[in-house]
Coordinates of C-alpha atoms in Angstrom, one line a residue:
M235 CA 10.7 1.3 -24.7
S236 CA 13.1 3.7 -26.2
P237 CA 14.1 6.9 -24.3
A238 CA 12.0 8.9 -26.9
G239 CA 8.8 7.2 -25.5
C240 CA 6.1 5.4 -27.3
S241 CA 6.1 5.9 -31.1
H242 CA 2.5 4.8 -31.5
V243 CA 1.1 7.9 -29.8
N244 CA 1.8 10.0 -32.9
G245 CA -0.9 8.0 -34.8
Y246 CA -3.5 9.1 -32.2
K247 CA -2.6 12.8 -32.3
V248 CA -4.9 13.9 -35.1
E249 CA -7.5 16.6 -35.3
N250 CA -9.4 17.3 -32.0
W251 CA -7.4 14.6 -30.1
K252 CA -6.8 17.0 -27.2
Q253 CA -10.4 17.8 -26.8
N254 CA -11.4 14.1 -27.0
L255 CA -8.9 13.2 -24.4
R256 CA -10.1 16.0 -22.1
V257 CA -13.7 14.7 -22.4
I258 CA -12.6 11.2 -21.3
Y259 CA -10.7 12.6 -18.3
Q260 CA -13.5 15.0 -17.3
C261 CA -16.4 12.5 -17.6
F262 CA -14.9 9.1 -16.8
V263 CA -11.6 9.5 -14.9
W264 CA -11.3 12.6 -12.7
S265 CA -15.0 13.0 -12.0
G266 CA -15.3 16.2 -9.8
T267 CA -19.0 17.1 -9.7
A268 CA -21.8 15.0 -8.4
E269 CA -23.2 14.9 -12.0
T270 CA -20.1 13.5 -13.5
R271 CA -19.7 11.0 -10.7
R272 CA -23.2 9.7 -11.4
R273 CA -22.5 9.6 -15.1
K274 CA -19.3 7.6 -14.5
A275 CA -21.0 5.1 -12.1
K276 CA -23.8 4.5 -14.6
S277 CA -22.0 4.3 -17.9
C278 CA -18.6 2.8 -17.0
I279 CA -19.3 -0.9 -17.6
C280 CA -17.5 -3.4 -19.8
H281 CA -19.2 -3.5 -23.2
M282 CA -18.6 -7.3 -23.4
C283 CA -19.4 -8.7 -19.9
G284 CA -21.2 -5.8 -18.2
A285 CA -18.9 -5.7 -15.3
H286 CA -18.2 -2.4 -13.4
L287 CA -14.8 -3.4 -12.1
N288 CA -11.9 -5.6 -13.4
R289 CA -9.8 -2.5 -14.2
L290 CA -11.9 -0.9 -16.9
H291 CA -10.1 0.8 -19.8
S292 CA -11.5 3.1 -22.4
C293 CA -10.4 2.9 -26.0
L294 CA -9.0 6.2 -27.2
Y295 CA -10.1 5.7 -30.8
C296 CA -13.8 4.8 -30.3
V297 CA -16.5 4.6 -27.7
F298 CA -15.6 1.2 -26.1
F299 CA -15.1 0.2 -22.4
G300 CA -13.5 -3.1 -21.7
C301 CA -12.1 -5.2 -18.8
F302 CA -8.3 -5.3 -18.5
T303 CA -8.3 -8.3 -16.2
K304 CA -10.6 -10.4 -18.4
K305 CA -8.7 -9.2 -21.5
H306 CA -11.9 -7.8 -23.2
I307 CA -10.1 -4.5 -23.9
H308 CA -7.2 -6.5 -25.3
E309 CA -9.6 -8.4 -27.7
H310 CA -11.0 -5.1 -28.9
A311 CA -7.5 -3.6 -29.4
K312 CA -6.5 -6.7 -31.4
S313 CA -9.6 -6.9 -33.6
K314 CA -9.9 -3.1 -34.3
R315 CA -6.1 -2.3 -34.3
H316 CA -6.8 0.4 -31.7
N317 CA -3.5 0.5 -29.9
L318 CA -4.2 3.0 -27.1
A319 CA -6.5 2.8 -24.1
I320 CA -6.9 4.8 -20.8
D321 CA -7.3 3.3 -17.3
L322 CA -10.5 4.7 -16.0
L323 CA -9.4 4.5 -12.3
Y324 CA -5.9 6.0 -12.4
G325 CA -5.8 7.7 -15.8
G326 CA -2.7 5.9 -17.2
I327 CA -2.4 5.4 -21.0
Y328 CA -1.7 1.8 -22.1
C329 CA -0.2 0.9 -25.5
F330 CA -1.1 -2.6 -26.6
V331 CA 1.8 -2.7 -29.1
C332 CA 4.4 -1.8 -26.4
Q333 CA 2.5 -3.9 -23.9
D334 CA 3.1 -1.3 -21.2
Y335 CA 1.7 2.0 -19.7
I336 CA 3.4 4.9 -21.5
Y337 CA 4.4 8.4 -20.8
D338 CA 3.7 11.3 -23.2
K339 CA 4.4 14.9 -22.1
D340 CA 1.3 16.4 -23.8
M341 CA -1.1 13.7 -22.5
E342 CA 0.3 14.0 -19.0
Q343 CA -0.2 17.8 -19.1
I344 CA -3.9 17.3 -20.0
A345 CA -4.3 14.7 -17.3
K346 CA -2.9 17.0 -14.6
E347 CA -5.0 20.0 -15.7
E348 CA -8.2 18.0 -15.6
Q349 CA -7.3 16.4 -12.3
R350 CA -6.8 19.8 -10.7
K351 CA -10.2 21.0 -12.1
A352 CA -11.9 17.9 -10.6
W353 CA -10.2 18.5 -7.2
K354 CA -11.6 22.0 -7.1
F355 CA -15.1 20.7 -7.4
A356 CA -14.7 17.7 -5.2
V357 CA -12.6 19.2 -2.4
P358 CA -13.3 23.0 -2.2
N359 CA -11.0 23.5 0.8
L360 CA -8.0 22.0 -1.1
L361 CA -7.9 24.4 -4.0
T362 CA -4.1 24.6 -3.8
Y363 CA -3.6 20.8 -4.1
T364 CA -1.0 19.8 -6.7
T365 CA 1.2 16.8 -7.1
W366 CA 4.8 17.5 -6.1
E367 CA 7.3 18.1 -8.8
P368 CA 10.9 19.4 -8.3
T369 CA 11.4 23.1 -9.0
K370 CA 14.2 24.3 -11.3
R371 CA 16.2 25.2 -8.2
E372 CA 15.8 21.8 -6.7
L373 CA 16.8 20.1 -10.0
E374 CA 19.9 22.2 -10.2
L375 CA 20.9 21.2 -6.6
L376 CA 20.3 17.6 -7.5
R377 CA 22.6 17.8 -10.5
H378 CA 25.4 19.4 -8.5
N379 CA 25.1 16.9 -5.6
P380 CA 28.5 15.1 -5.5
K381 CA 27.0 12.1 -3.7
R382 CA 24.2 11.6 -6.3
R383 CA 24.6 8.3 -8.1
K384 CA 23.5 8.0 -11.6
I385 CA 22.1 4.6 -12.7
T386 CA 23.3 3.7 -16.1
T387 CA 23.3 0.5 -18.2
N388 CA 26.9 -0.1 -17.0
C389 CA 26.1 0.6 -13.3
T390 CA 27.7 -1.8 -10.9
I391 CA 25.7 -0.7 -7.8
G392 CA 24.2 -3.8 -6.2
L393 CA 27.2 -6.0 -7.3
R394 CA 29.1 -7.0 -4.2
G395 CA 31.0 -10.1 -3.2
L396 CA 30.5 -12.1 0.0
I397 CA 33.3 -13.5 2.1
N398 CA 33.1 -17.3 2.6
L399 CA 33.0 -17.9 6.4
G400 CA 33.8 -21.6 6.1
N401 CA 31.7 -23.6 3.7
T402 CA 29.1 -20.9 3.5
C403 CA 28.9 -20.7 -0.3
F404 CA 25.5 -22.3 0.0
M405 CA 24.3 -19.1 1.9
N406 CA 26.2 -16.6 -0.3
C407 CA 24.6 -17.8 -3.5
I408 CA 21.1 -17.5 -2.1
V409 CA 21.8 -14.1 -0.7
Q410 CA 22.9 -13.0 -4.2
A411 CA 19.6 -14.2 -5.6
L412 CA 17.5 -12.6 -2.9
T413 CA 19.3 -9.2 -3.1
H414 CA 18.7 -9.1 -6.9
T415 CA 15.0 -10.0 -6.6
P416 CA 13.4 -6.8 -7.9
L417 CA 10.4 -6.4 -5.7
L418 CA 12.3 -7.6 -2.6
R419 CA 15.0 -5.0 -3.3
D420 CA 12.4 -2.2 -3.8
F421 CA 10.7 -3.1 -0.5
F422 CA 13.9 -3.0 1.6
L423 CA 15.5 0.0 0.0
S424 CA 12.3 2.0 0.5
D425 CA 12.6 1.4 4.3
R426 CA 9.3 -0.4 4.6
H427 CA 10.3 -2.7 7.5
K428 CA 9.4 -1.3 10.9
C429 CA 10.6 -3.7 13.5
E430 CA 8.6 -4.2 16.8
M431 CA 10.8 -6.9 18.2
Q432 CA 12.7 -6.0 21.4
S433 CA 15.9 -8.0 20.7
N434 CA 18.6 -7.9 18.0
S435 CA 17.5 -11.3 16.7
C436 CA 15.2 -10.1 13.9
L437 CA 16.3 -11.7 10.6
V438 CA 14.2 -9.1 8.7
C439 CA 16.2 -6.3 10.2
E440 CA 19.4 -8.0 9.1
M441 CA 18.1 -8.5 5.6
S442 CA 17.2 -4.8 5.5
Q443 CA 20.7 -3.9 6.6
L444 CA 22.1 -6.4 4.0
F445 CA 20.3 -4.6 1.2
Q446 CA 21.7 -1.3 2.4
E447 CA 25.2 -2.8 2.3
F448 CA 24.7 -4.2 -1.2
Y449 CA 23.4 -1.0 -2.7
S450 CA 25.7 1.4 -0.9
G451 CA 28.2 1.5 -3.8
H452 CA 31.0 -0.1 -1.7
R453 CA 33.1 -2.4 -3.8
S454 CA 34.9 -4.4 -1.1
P455 CA 33.4 -7.8 -0.3
H456 CA 30.8 -7.9 2.5
I457 CA 31.2 -10.2 5.6
P458 CA 27.8 -11.6 6.4
F459 CA 28.7 -12.9 9.9
R460 CA 25.5 -11.5 11.5
L461 CA 23.3 -13.1 8.9
L462 CA 25.0 -16.5 9.5
H463 CA 24.6 -16.1 13.3
L464 CA 20.9 -15.4 13.0
V465 CA 20.4 -18.3 10.5
W466 CA 22.1 -20.6 13.0
T467 CA 19.9 -19.2 15.8
H468 CA 16.6 -19.6 14.0
A469 CA 17.3 -22.7 11.8
R470 CA 19.4 -24.9 14.0
H471 CA 19.6 -27.7 11.5
L472 CA 21.8 -25.4 9.4
A473 CA 24.2 -24.6 12.2
G474 CA 27.8 -25.6 12.0
Y475 CA 30.6 -25.2 9.4
E476 CA 29.6 -28.2 7.3
Q477 CA 28.5 -27.7 3.7
Q478 CA 24.7 -27.3 3.6
D479 CA 22.2 -27.5 0.7
A480 CA 21.5 -24.2 -0.9
H481 CA 17.8 -25.2 -1.6
E482 CA 17.3 -26.1 2.1
F483 CA 18.8 -22.8 3.1
L484 CA 16.5 -20.9 0.7
I485 CA 13.4 -22.5 2.2
A486 CA 14.7 -22.0 5.8
A487 CA 15.5 -18.3 5.1
L488 CA 12.0 -17.6 3.6
D489 CA 10.4 -19.4 6.5
V490 CA 12.2 -17.4 9.1
L491 CA 11.6 -14.1 7.3
H492 CA 7.9 -15.1 7.0
R493 CA 7.7 -16.0 10.7
H494 CA 9.4 -12.8 11.8
W495 CA 6.9 -10.7 10.0
D496 CA 4.2 -12.6 11.9
D497 CA 6.0 -11.9 15.2
N498 CA 6.0 -8.2 14.3
G499 CA 2.2 -8.2 14.4
K500 CA 1.6 -8.2 10.7
K501 CA -0.3 -11.5 10.5
A502 CA -3.5 -11.1 8.5
N503 CA -6.9 -11.5 10.0
N504 CA -7.2 -14.8 8.0
P505 CA -4.8 -17.2 9.7
N506 CA -4.4 -19.2 6.4
H507 CA -3.3 -16.1 4.5
C508 CA -0.3 -13.9 5.3
N509 CA 0.3 -10.6 3.5
C510 CA 4.0 -10.2 4.3
I511 CA 6.3 -9.3 1.4
I512 CA 7.7 -12.9 1.3
D513 CA 4.3 -14.4 0.7
Q514 CA 3.4 -11.6 -1.8
I515 CA 6.4 -12.4 -3.9
F516 CA 7.2 -16.1 -3.5
T517 CA 3.9 -17.8 -2.6
G518 CA 1.8 -19.6 -5.3
G519 CA -1.1 -22.0 -5.2
L520 CA -0.7 -25.7 -6.3
Q521 CA -3.9 -27.4 -7.3
S522 CA -4.1 -31.2 -6.8
D523 CA -7.0 -33.0 -8.6
V524 CA -7.6 -36.7 -7.5
T525 CA -10.0 -38.4 -9.9
C526 CA -11.9 -41.6 -9.1
Q527 CA -11.4 -44.2 -11.8
V528 CA -14.9 -45.6 -11.3
C529 CA -17.3 -42.6 -11.1
H530 CA -14.8 -40.0 -12.4
G531 CA -15.5 -37.7 -9.4
V532 CA -12.8 -35.2 -8.7
S533 CA -11.5 -34.1 -5.3
T534 CA -9.6 -30.8 -5.4
T535 CA -7.2 -29.3 -2.9
I536 CA -5.0 -26.2 -3.2
D537 CA -1.8 -25.8 -1.2
P538 CA 0.6 -22.9 -1.0
F539 CA 4.2 -23.3 -2.3
W540 CA 7.4 -21.3 -2.4
D541 CA 9.2 -23.5 -5.0
I542 CA 8.6 -26.4 -7.4
S543 CA 10.9 -29.4 -7.1
L544 CA 11.4 -31.2 -10.4
D545 CA 12.6 -34.7 -11.1
L546 CA 15.3 -35.2 -13.7
P547 CA 16.2 -38.0 -16.2
G548 CA 18.9 -40.2 -14.7
S549 CA 17.2 -40.5 -11.3
S550 CA 15.7 -43.7 -9.9
T551 CA 12.2 -42.1 -10.5
P552 CA 10.9 -42.9 -14.1
F553 CA 10.8 -39.8 -16.2
W554 CA 8.1 -39.4 -18.9
P555 CA 6.7 -38.1 -21.2
L556 CA 8.8 -35.5 -22.8
S557 CA 8.2 -32.9 -25.6
P558 CA 5.1 -33.8 -27.6
G559 CA 5.9 -34.7 -31.2
G560 CA 9.6 -35.0 -30.3
D561 CA 11.9 -37.6 -31.7
G562 CA 11.9 -40.0 -28.9
S563 CA 11.8 -43.8 -28.3
T564 CA 10.2 -46.0 -25.7
V565 CA 12.3 -48.3 -23.6
N566 CA 10.6 -50.5 -20.9
G567 CA 7.5 -48.4 -21.2
E568 CA 9.3 -45.1 -20.7
S569 CA 9.8 -42.3 -23.2
H570 CA 13.4 -41.2 -24.0
M571 CA 14.5 -38.2 -25.9
T572 CA 17.4 -38.0 -28.3
G573 CA 17.9 -34.3 -27.5
P574 CA 18.6 -32.5 -24.2
T575 CA 16.0 -32.4 -21.5
T576 CA 14.3 -29.0 -21.2
L577 CA 12.8 -27.2 -18.2
T578 CA 9.5 -27.4 -20.0
D579 CA 9.9 -31.2 -20.2
C580 CA 10.4 -31.3 -16.4
L581 CA 7.2 -29.2 -15.9
R582 CA 5.2 -31.4 -18.3
R583 CA 6.3 -34.4 -16.2
F584 CA 5.4 -32.6 -13.0
T585 CA 1.9 -31.8 -14.2
R586 CA 1.1 -35.1 -15.9
P587 CA -1.7 -37.3 -14.6
E588 CA -0.3 -40.0 -12.3
H589 CA -2.1 -43.3 -11.7
L590 CA -1.9 -44.0 -7.9
G591 CA -2.3 -47.8 -8.2
S592 CA -4.1 -50.4 -6.2
S593 CA -1.8 -50.0 -3.2
A594 CA -2.9 -46.3 -2.7
K595 CA -6.7 -46.5 -3.0
I596 CA -8.6 -43.5 -1.6
K597 CA -12.2 -43.3 -0.3
C598 CA -14.2 -41.7 -3.1
G599 CA -16.8 -39.1 -2.0
G600 CA -19.1 -40.2 -4.9
C601 CA -18.7 -44.0 -4.6
H602 CA -18.4 -44.0 -0.8
S603 CA -15.9 -46.8 -1.1
Y604 CA -12.1 -47.2 -1.7
Q605 CA -11.2 -46.9 -5.4
E606 CA -8.2 -46.5 -7.6
S607 CA -7.6 -43.0 -8.7
T608 CA -5.3 -40.6 -10.7
K609 CA -3.7 -37.5 -9.4
Q610 CA -2.7 -34.4 -11.3
L611 CA -0.9 -31.2 -10.1
T612 CA -1.4 -27.9 -11.9
M613 CA -0.8 -24.2 -11.0
K614 CA -3.8 -22.5 -9.6
K615 CA -2.0 -19.3 -8.7
L616 CA 1.4 -18.3 -10.0
P617 CA 3.8 -16.4 -7.7
I618 CA 5.6 -13.2 -8.7
V619 CA 8.9 -15.1 -8.4
A620 CA 8.9 -18.7 -9.5
C621 CA 11.7 -20.8 -8.1
F622 CA 12.4 -24.2 -9.7
H623 CA 14.5 -26.7 -7.8
L624 CA 16.1 -29.3 -10.1
K625 CA 16.5 -32.4 -7.9
R626 CA 20.1 -33.2 -8.5
F627 CA 20.8 -34.8 -5.1
E628 CA 19.3 -38.3 -4.7
H629 CA 19.2 -39.8 -1.2
S630 CA 17.8 -43.3 -0.5
A631 CA 18.6 -46.2 1.7
K632 CA 20.8 -47.8 -1.0
L633 CA 21.9 -44.7 -2.9
R634 CA 23.4 -41.3 -2.4
R635 CA 24.6 -39.5 -5.5
K636 CA 24.4 -36.4 -7.6
I637 CA 22.5 -36.3 -10.9
T638 CA 24.5 -34.3 -13.5
T639 CA 21.9 -34.5 -16.4
Y640 CA 22.0 -31.3 -18.4
V641 CA 18.7 -29.4 -18.4
S642 CA 18.2 -26.7 -20.9
F643 CA 16.3 -23.7 -19.5
P644 CA 15.1 -20.5 -21.3
L645 CA 15.6 -16.8 -20.6
E646 CA 11.8 -16.4 -20.9
L647 CA 9.2 -18.9 -19.8
D648 CA 5.5 -19.2 -20.4
M649 CA 3.6 -21.0 -17.6
T650 CA 0.2 -21.0 -19.4
P651 CA 0.2 -24.7 -20.4
F652 CA 0.7 -25.7 -16.7
M653 CA -2.1 -23.7 -15.3
A654 CA -5.3 -25.3 -13.8
S655 CA -7.3 -23.0 -16.1
S656 CA -5.6 -24.5 -19.2
K657 CA -6.4 -28.0 -18.0
E658 CA -10.0 -27.1 -17.6
S659 CA -10.1 -25.6 -21.1
R660 CA -8.6 -28.8 -22.5
M661 CA -11.2 -30.9 -20.8
N662 CA -13.9 -28.7 -22.2
G663 CA -12.4 -28.9 -25.7
Q664 CA -11.7 -25.1 -25.8
Y665 CA -7.9 -25.0 -25.3
Q666 CA -5.8 -23.9 -28.2
Q667 CA -2.1 -23.3 -27.6
T668 CA -1.5 -20.2 -29.7
V669 CA 0.9 -17.4 -29.4
D670 CA -0.9 -14.3 -28.1
I671 CA 1.2 -11.2 -27.9
L672 CA -1.4 -9.5 -25.7
N673 CA -1.5 -12.3 -23.1
N674 CA 1.5 -11.9 -20.8
D675 CA 0.0 -12.8 -17.4
N676 CA 1.9 -16.1 -17.1
K677 CA 5.2 -15.1 -18.7
Y678 CA 8.5 -15.0 -16.8
S679 CA 12.0 -13.8 -17.2
L680 CA 15.1 -15.5 -15.7
F681 CA 17.1 -13.3 -13.3
A682 CA 19.2 -15.7 -11.2
V683 CA 20.7 -19.2 -11.4
V684 CA 22.3 -21.2 -8.6
N685 CA 24.8 -23.9 -9.6
H686 CA 26.6 -26.7 -7.8
Q687 CA 30.0 -28.0 -8.9
G688 CA 31.6 -31.2 -7.6
T689 CA 30.2 -34.2 -5.8
L690 CA 27.9 -34.7 -2.8
E691 CA 30.9 -35.0 -0.5
S692 CA 33.0 -32.2 -2.0
G693 CA 31.1 -29.4 -3.8
H694 CA 30.9 -25.7 -4.3
Y695 CA 28.0 -23.3 -5.0
T696 CA 28.1 -20.3 -7.3
S697 CA 25.4 -18.2 -8.8
F698 CA 24.6 -16.1 -11.9
I699 CA 22.6 -12.9 -11.4
R700 CA 21.1 -10.5 -13.9
Q701 CA 22.1 -6.9 -13.2
H702 CA 20.4 -5.2 -16.2
K703 CA 18.7 -6.6 -19.2
D704 CA 21.1 -9.0 -20.9
Q705 CA 23.9 -8.2 -18.4
W706 CA 24.9 -11.1 -16.3
F707 CA 27.5 -11.6 -13.6
K708 CA 28.9 -14.7 -12.0
C709 CA 29.1 -14.6 -8.2
D710 CA 31.7 -16.9 -6.6
D711 CA 31.8 -15.9 -3.0
A712 CA 34.0 -12.7 -2.9
I713 CA 34.8 -12.8 -6.6
I714 CA 32.3 -11.3 -9.1
T715 CA 33.1 -11.5 -12.9
K716 CA 31.1 -10.6 -16.0
A717 CA 29.3 -13.5 -17.7
S718 CA 27.7 -14.0 -21.1
I719 CA 24.2 -15.2 -21.6
K720 CA 25.7 -18.4 -23.1
D721 CA 27.6 -19.0 -19.8
V722 CA 24.3 -18.8 -17.9
L723 CA 22.3 -21.0 -20.2
D724 CA 25.1 -23.6 -20.6
S725 CA 25.4 -24.0 -16.8
E726 CA 24.2 -27.1 -15.0
G727 CA 21.4 -25.4 -13.1
Y728 CA 20.3 -26.3 -9.6
L729 CA 17.9 -23.4 -8.6
L730 CA 16.3 -21.3 -11.3
F731 CA 14.7 -18.0 -10.4
Y732 CA 12.1 -16.4 -12.7
H733 CA 10.3 -13.1 -12.3
K734 CA 6.9 -12.3 -13.8
Q735 CA 7.2 -9.9 -16.7
F736 CA 3.9 -8.1 -16.0
L737 CA 2.3 -7.5 -12.6
E738 CA -1.3 -7.0 -11.8
Y739 CA -1.8 -4.6 -8.9
E740 CA -4.8 -5.2 -6.7

């Protein structure tokens, strides 16, 4: 959105728009009196499904309430070309063209005035309640503060090299990716971690300190010796000065951080569900459907995951099929593409039905006997940050090698075709793969790439990180240099980090 704000608001500001907006705030958002609260509880239901919840929004152009979660308000906006709606819980204005909540000075003033009126009715003892805003004097002091740092598009705060402590490039590249994960950065920089451990061995505390170091504005390379020591202490298989696998370090680091939150007494009441920041950001749900080939009964399990490991062409594992409708050929029963393999190809292969064969029969709950079956993996729940691990290192009894197959990956990724819900729609004959500008739930943006150069025996890890939109930097231990988008997309790619473009807050 441009600094001038949303340009689509002007089309709404016609005769009586202020009074109409006040009525919505008075009756359906900031309900102060008992009468208005009863009216809101009775009338605020989705006009399509009748639900009271699911983030109801009201159209600003006509009398229509619709669910935001189930996209009913989106459907109304698309069919009627009514571009603006108001969140009936928080009062925010959403633009369906900009696909974001917007700020307008006039609308914000009306919202604040009506909120204050409602508070006077609802809480008589808090007549002086107002939201905090800096005074002119406070704004003046902020402007003249010599230590105040202004964030601009060319800002380099957060860019800091890391000293290699002896084959620790595998750690440095993952640290760069984690410190540039937006929600993780916001969590640690807002001082949300309150440690209850009695020793100096908390990795979460060290990560918190690491974020402070990265965003302090210092330009000299940081020496992560404490982090390395704690990793050696809590993940002993990574101890020593030998080169380690960056993917293995990532999983070990997430696991230790997750366990340390549990040790701090933050484990949820449900032992199978943790609400720590690591799980909130990185944990998704992988659905496995095993279908009996005799009675077609389906057994479904859902397992958590922090990353998705994808097979590549050139490995000893057969790779098929690739892009539908692509120019490919079949050799020994396997599809081969003439063009480069894409990340979408790898995801299609990961989510394809796989015949388990006669040597892997399972006992079917419907047949009550051992039968052949097929297995298919799909995404039941997508994480906020999706990490894709391209399996470039092949280890077997007879073979140890690196797979250098180039995999093309996009700046923006839509995971909708790989969702369990899409599979169910296809089975019911309802699935249509169309481009819907209003449906962004499953869309991701690339923000970090980890690469490996060299061989299994002698290699080096580097990373690309996104500082601002379309601004990328290459991190090679202590050296950080500006990189082009072409540099990023042409790189070999080992770990790919994608962040959801739009977040649903519970």
